Each structure stands twice: as structure tokens, then as C-alpha cells.
CSV table of C-alpha atoms in Angstrom, one decimal:
chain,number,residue,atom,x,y,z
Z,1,UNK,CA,12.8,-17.0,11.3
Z,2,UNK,CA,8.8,-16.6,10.1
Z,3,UNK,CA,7.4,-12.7,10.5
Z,4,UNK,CA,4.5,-12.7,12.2
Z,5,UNK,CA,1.8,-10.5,9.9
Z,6,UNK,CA,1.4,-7.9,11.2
Z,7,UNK,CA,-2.8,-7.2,12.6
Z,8,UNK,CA,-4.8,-4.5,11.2
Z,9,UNK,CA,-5.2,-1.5,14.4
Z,10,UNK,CA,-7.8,-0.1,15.2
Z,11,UNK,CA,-8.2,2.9,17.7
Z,12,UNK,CA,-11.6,2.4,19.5
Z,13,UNK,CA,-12.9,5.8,21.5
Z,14,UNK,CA,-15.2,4.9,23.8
Z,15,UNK,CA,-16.2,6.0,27.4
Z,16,UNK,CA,-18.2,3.4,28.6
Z,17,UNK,CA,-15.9,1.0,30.5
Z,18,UNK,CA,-18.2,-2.2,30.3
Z,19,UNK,CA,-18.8,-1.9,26.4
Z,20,UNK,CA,-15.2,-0.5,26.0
Z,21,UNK,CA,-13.5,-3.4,27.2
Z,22,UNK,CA,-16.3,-5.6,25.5
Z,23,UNK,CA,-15.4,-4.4,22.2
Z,24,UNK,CA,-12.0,-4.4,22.7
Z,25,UNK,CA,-11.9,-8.3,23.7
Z,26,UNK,CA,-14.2,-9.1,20.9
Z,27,UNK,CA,-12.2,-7.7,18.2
Z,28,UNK,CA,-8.7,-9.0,19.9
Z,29,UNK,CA,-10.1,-12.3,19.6
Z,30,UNK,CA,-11.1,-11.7,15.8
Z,31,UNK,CA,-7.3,-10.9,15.2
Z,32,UNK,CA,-7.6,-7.1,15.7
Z,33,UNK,CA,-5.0,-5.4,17.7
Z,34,UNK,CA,-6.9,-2.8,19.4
Z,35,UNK,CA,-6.0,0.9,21.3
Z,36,UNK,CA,-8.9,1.6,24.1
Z,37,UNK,CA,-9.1,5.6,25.1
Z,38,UNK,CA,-11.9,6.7,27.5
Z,39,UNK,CA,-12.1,10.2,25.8
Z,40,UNK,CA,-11.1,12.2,22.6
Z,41,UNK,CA,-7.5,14.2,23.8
Z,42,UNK,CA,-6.4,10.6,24.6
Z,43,UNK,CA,-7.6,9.2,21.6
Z,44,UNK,CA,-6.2,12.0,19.8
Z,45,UNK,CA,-2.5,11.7,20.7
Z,46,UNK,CA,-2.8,7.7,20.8
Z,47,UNK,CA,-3.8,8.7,17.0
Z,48,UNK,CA,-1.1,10.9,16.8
Z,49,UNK,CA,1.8,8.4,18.4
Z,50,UNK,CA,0.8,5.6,16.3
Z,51,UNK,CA,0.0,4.3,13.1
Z,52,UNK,CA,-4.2,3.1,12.7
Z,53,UNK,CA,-6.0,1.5,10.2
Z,54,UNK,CA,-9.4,2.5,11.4
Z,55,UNK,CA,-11.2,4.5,14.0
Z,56,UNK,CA,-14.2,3.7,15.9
Z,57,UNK,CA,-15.3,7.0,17.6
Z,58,UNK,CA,-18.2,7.2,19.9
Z,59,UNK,CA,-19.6,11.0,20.2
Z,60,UNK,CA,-20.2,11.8,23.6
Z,61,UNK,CA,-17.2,11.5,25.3
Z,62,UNK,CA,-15.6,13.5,28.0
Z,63,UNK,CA,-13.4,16.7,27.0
Z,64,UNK,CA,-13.9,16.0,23.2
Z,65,UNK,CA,-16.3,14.6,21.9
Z,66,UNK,CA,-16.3,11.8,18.8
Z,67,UNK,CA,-17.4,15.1,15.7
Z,68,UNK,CA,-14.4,17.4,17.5
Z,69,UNK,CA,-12.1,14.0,17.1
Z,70,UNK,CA,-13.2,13.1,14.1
Z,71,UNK,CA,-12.1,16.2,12.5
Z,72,UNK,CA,-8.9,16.2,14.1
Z,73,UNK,CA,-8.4,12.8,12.5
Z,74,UNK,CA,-9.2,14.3,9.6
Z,75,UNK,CA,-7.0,17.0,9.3
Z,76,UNK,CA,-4.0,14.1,10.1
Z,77,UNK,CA,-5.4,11.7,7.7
Z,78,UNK,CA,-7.9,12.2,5.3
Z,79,UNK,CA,-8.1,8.5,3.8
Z,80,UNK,CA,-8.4,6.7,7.5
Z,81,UNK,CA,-11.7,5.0,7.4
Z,82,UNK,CA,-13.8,5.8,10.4
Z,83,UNK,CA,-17.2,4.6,12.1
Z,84,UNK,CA,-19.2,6.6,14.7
Z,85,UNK,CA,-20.1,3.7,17.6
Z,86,UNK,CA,-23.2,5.9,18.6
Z,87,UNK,CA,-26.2,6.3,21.1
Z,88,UNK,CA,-27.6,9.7,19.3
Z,89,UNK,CA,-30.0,8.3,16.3
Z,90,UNK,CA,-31.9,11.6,15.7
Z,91,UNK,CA,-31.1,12.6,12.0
Z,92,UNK,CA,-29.4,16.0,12.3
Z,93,UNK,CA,-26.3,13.6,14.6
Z,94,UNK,CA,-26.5,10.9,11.7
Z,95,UNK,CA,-26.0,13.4,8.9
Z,96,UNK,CA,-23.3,15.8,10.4
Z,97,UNK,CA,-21.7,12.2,11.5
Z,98,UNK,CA,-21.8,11.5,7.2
Z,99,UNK,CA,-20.4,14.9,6.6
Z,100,UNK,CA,-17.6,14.4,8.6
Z,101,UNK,CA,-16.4,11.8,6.0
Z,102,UNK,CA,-17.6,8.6,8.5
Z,103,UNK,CA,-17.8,5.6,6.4
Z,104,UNK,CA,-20.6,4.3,8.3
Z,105,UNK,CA,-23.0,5.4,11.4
Z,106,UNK,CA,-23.6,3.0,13.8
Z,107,UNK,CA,-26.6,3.5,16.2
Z,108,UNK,CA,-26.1,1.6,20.0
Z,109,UNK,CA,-27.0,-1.1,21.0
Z,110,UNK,CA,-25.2,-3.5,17.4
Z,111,UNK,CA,-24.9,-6.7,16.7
Z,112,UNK,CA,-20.6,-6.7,16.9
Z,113,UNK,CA,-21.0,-9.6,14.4
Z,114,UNK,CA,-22.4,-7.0,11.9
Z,115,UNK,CA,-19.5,-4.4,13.5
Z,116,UNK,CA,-17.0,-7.0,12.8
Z,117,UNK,CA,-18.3,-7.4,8.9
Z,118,UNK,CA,-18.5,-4.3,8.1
Z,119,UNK,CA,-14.6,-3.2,9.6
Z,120,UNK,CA,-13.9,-6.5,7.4
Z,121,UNK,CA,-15.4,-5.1,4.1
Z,122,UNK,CA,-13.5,-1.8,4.7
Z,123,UNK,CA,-10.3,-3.1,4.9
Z,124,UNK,CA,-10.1,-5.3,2.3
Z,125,UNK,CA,-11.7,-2.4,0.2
Z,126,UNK,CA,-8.4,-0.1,1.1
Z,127,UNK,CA,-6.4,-3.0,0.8
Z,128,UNK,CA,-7.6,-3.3,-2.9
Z,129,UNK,CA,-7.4,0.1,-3.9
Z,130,UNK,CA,-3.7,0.7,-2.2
Z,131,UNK,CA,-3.0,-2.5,-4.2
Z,132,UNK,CA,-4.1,-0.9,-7.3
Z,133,UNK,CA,-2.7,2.2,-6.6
Z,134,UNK,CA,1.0,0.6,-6.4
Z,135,UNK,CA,0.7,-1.1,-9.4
Z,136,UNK,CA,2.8,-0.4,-12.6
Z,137,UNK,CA,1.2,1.8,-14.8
Z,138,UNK,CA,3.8,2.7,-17.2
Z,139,UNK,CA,5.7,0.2,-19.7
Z,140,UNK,CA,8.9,0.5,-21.9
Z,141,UNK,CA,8.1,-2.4,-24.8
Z,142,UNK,CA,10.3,-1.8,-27.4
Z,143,UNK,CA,10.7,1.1,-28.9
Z,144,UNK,CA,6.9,1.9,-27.8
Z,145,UNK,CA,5.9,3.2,-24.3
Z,146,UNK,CA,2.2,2.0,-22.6
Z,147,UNK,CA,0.8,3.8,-20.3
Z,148,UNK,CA,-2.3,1.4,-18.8
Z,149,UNK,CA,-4.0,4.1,-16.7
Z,150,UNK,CA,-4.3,5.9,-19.5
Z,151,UNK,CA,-5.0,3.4,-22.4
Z,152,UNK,CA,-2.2,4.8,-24.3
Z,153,UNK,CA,0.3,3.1,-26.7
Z,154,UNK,CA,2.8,6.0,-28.1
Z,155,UNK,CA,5.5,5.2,-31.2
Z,156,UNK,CA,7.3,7.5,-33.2
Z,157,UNK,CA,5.6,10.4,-31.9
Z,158,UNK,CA,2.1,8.6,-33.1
Z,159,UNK,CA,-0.3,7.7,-29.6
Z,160,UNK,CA,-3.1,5.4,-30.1
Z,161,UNK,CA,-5.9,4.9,-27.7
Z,162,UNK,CA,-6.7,1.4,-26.4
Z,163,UNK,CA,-10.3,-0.1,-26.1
Z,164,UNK,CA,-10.1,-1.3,-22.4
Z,165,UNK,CA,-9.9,-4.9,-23.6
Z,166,UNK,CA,-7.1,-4.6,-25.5
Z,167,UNK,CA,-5.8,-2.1,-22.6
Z,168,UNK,CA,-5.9,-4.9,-19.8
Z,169,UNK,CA,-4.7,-7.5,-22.1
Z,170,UNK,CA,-1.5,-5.5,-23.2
Z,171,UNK,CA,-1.0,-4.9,-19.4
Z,172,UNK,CA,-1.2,-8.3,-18.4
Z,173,UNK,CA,1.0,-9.3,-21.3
Z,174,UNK,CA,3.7,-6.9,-20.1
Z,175,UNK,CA,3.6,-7.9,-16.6
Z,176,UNK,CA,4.5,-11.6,-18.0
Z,177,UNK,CA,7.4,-10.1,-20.2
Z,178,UNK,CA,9.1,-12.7,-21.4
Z,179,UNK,CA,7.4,-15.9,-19.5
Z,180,UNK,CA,4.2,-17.5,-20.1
Z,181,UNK,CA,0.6,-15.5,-19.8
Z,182,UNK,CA,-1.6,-18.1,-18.8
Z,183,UNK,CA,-4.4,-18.6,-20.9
Z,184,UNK,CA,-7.0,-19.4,-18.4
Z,185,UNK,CA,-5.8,-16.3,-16.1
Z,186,UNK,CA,-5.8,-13.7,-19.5
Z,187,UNK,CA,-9.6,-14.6,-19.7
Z,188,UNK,CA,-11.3,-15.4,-16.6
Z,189,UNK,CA,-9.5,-11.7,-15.1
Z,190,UNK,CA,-10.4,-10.2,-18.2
Z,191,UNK,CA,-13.7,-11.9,-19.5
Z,192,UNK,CA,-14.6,-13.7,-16.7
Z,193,UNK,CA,-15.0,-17.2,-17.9
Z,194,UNK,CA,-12.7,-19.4,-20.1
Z,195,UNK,CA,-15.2,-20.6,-22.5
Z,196,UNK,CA,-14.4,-21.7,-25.8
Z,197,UNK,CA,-16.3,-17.9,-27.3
Z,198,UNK,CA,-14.4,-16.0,-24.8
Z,199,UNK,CA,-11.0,-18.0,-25.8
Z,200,UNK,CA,-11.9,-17.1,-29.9
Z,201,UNK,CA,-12.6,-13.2,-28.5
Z,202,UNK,CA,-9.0,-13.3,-26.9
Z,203,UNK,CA,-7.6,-14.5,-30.0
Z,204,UNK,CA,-9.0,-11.2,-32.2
Z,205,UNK,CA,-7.4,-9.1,-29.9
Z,206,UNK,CA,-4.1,-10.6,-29.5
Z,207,UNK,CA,-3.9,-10.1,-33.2
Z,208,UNK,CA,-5.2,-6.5,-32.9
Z,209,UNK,CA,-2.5,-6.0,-30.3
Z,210,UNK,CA,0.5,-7.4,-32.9
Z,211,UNK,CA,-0.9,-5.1,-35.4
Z,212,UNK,CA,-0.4,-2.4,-33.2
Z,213,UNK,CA,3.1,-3.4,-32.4
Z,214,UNK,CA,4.1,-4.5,-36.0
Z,215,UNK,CA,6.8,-1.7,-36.4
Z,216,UNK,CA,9.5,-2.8,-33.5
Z,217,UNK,CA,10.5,-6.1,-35.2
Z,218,UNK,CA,12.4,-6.7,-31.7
Z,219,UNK,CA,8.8,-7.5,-30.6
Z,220,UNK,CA,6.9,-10.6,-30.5
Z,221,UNK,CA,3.6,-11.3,-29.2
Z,222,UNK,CA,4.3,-15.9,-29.1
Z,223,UNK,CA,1.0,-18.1,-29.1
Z,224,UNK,CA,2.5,-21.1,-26.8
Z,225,UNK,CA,0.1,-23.7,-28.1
Z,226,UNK,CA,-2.8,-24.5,-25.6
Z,227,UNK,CA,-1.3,-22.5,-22.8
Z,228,UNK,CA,-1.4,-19.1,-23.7
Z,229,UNK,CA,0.9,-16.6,-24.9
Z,230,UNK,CA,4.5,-14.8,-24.1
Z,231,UNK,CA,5.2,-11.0,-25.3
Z,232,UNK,CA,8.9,-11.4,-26.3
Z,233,UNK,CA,11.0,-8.2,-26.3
Z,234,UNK,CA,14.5,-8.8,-27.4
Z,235,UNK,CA,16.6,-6.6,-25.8
């Protein structure tokens, strides 16, 4: 049986009934599964019941208004990104709006083209960082340990400090333990082109990076002819 992927959510806190349902149509037609509340206790606990990706708050709302939400929200989650939908455009509303920790203020009437960009661009921004954020940081290779987030290559009680090339390299290398590092991948992530300079750069720092690991003769950093290159670690 095939999973259905699951839709970003977004809460949307809106009053107005016409632009309300509007908004909400427009963005369930995008591929947005969307929570409508007509004021801020109801959006509150919807907030509270379920898990969100993003909040679009109006401000003036009935018995809480969109800044009293929005800190609310806050004091839940932190991280959620979240948009004021708003008719106030005098300054003072735009900057408390900002100091709130909104990710953007959006002044009524909008383009919901532009609306729907910008929730785009957010999300795949969080998306990014929560995929950097999970990644592997810390290797075993050897008898040495590599720590990527810091730069870090520690043996015998020695550490040495990676230059970032050599530091994403490394990491790629030991993501690939014991298979095939693509050539081409190696240097358009870390170069960002495969040109014949770029390839003749790769190749000083894979020797830099054997240099460094010279003294576990368990490791093996293999050039596999016109592919790329495999870090062997015999176990």
C-alpha cells in the first residue's frame, strides 16, 4: 500500500468569513491542508490540539487578537514560522508585528500568488535546516574520530583543525564508507562545477586528507579510476 505524503498545515486566523474561506480554498487547492478559526481562543487550542507547520494570524480578531495569539504561539513553539495577514499598515503595528518573531508582515488586500510563494520559501527553508540539523555530525574512522560541525580530526590524543574544504570532503567521504564517492557529486556539492581545475583542486586535498590519516594503516582513502573515490576502513 503507497503512503500518501503527508501536506504541510497551516492554521489560518482570520475573522472575515468571505476572505477566510477564500484563503482557505486557495491554499487547499495548492496542496495545503488548512485549519480556519474566526478568532484567537479558537485558534489557540486548534494550535494547541494539533500539530502546525505555519500560522497565518490576522490582528484584529474577536476576544484575542493576532499580537496576544502570536505570543501564545510563541510560548508553545518558538521555531513555528508565522505571518501576520493584516489591514493595520501604520509602522508602530508593522514593527511590534516583527518583534513578535513574525517572519513576514503582510498588509491587506495581497496578491495570494505572492502569499503562496512566500509560505513556499519558508518551508523549504525549515525543511533545509531540520535536514541539516539531523544529519551525522560525528564519525568513528579508524582509530580517529571526526567531528564535521566542528572541523575536527582527533588521533592519539592529537586534534587537528580542518580547512572547510577538506572538512566537507572528509564528511562526504565518510558518508560513502566503503562504496563509491562519486566524482562529479564530491565537486559540484563542494566546488560547484566539475571542471577539469576544480577536479586537479579535489585531487590536492584528497592527498592532504591521506596525509592526515596516514597513521591507521586499516585506512585507505581508494582513487577508483575516473569515477571517484572509496574511503576504505577495514574493520
Amino acid at each position: 500500500m503507497i503512503m500518501e505524503e503527508r501536506k504541510p498545515k497551516i492554521l489560518l486566523a482570520e475573522d472575515d468569513t468571505n476572505l477566510g474561506m477564500v484563503l482557505k480554498n486557495y491554499l487547499e487547492l495548492n496542496d495545503y491542508d488548512v485549519e480556519l478559526c474566526r478568532d484567537g481562543i479558537l485558534a489557540l487550542a486548534a494550535f494547541r490540539r494539533e500539530k502546525f507547520d505555519i500560522c497565518l494570524l490576522d490582528i484584529m480578531m474577536p476576544n484575542m487578537d493576532g499580537f496576544k495569539l502570536a505570543e501564545e504561539i510563541r510560548d508553545v513553539d518558538p521555531d513555528i514560522p508565522l505571518f501576520f495577514l493584516s489591514a493595520k499598515t501604520m509602522k508602530e503595528d508593522i514593527i511590534q508585528g516583527y518583534k513578535l518573531g513574525a517572519d513576514d508582515y503582510i498588509s491587506k488586500p495581497f496578491d495570494s500568488e505572492l502569499l503562496l510563494l512566500k509560505i513556499k520559501a519558508i518551508l523549504k527553508r525549515n525543511q533545509e535546516l531540520n535536514n541539516k540539523e539531523e544529519e551525522i555530525h560525528e564519525f568513528i574512522v579508524g582509530s580517529y574520530a571526526f567531528n564535521s560541525r566542528l572541523r575536527t580530526l582527533a588521533h592519539n590524543g592529537e586534534t587537528h583543525t580542518l580547512s572547510p574544504k577538506e572538512n566537507e570532503l572528509l564528511h562526504m567521504l565518510c558518508e560513502h564508507k566503503n562504496d563509491l564517492l562519486p566524482r562529479e557529486l564530491a565537486l559540484k556539492k563542494i566546488w560547484g562545477s566539475d571542471t577539469y581545475f576544480n577536479g586537479r583542486s579535489m585531487d590536492v586535498y584528497i592527498a592532504k586528507l591521506r596525509k592526515y590519516l596516514k597513521d591507521d594503516t586499516n585506512i585507505e582513502i581508494v582513487n577508483i579510476h575516473g569515477n571517484g573515490f572509496r574511503l576504505v576502513v577495514k574493520e
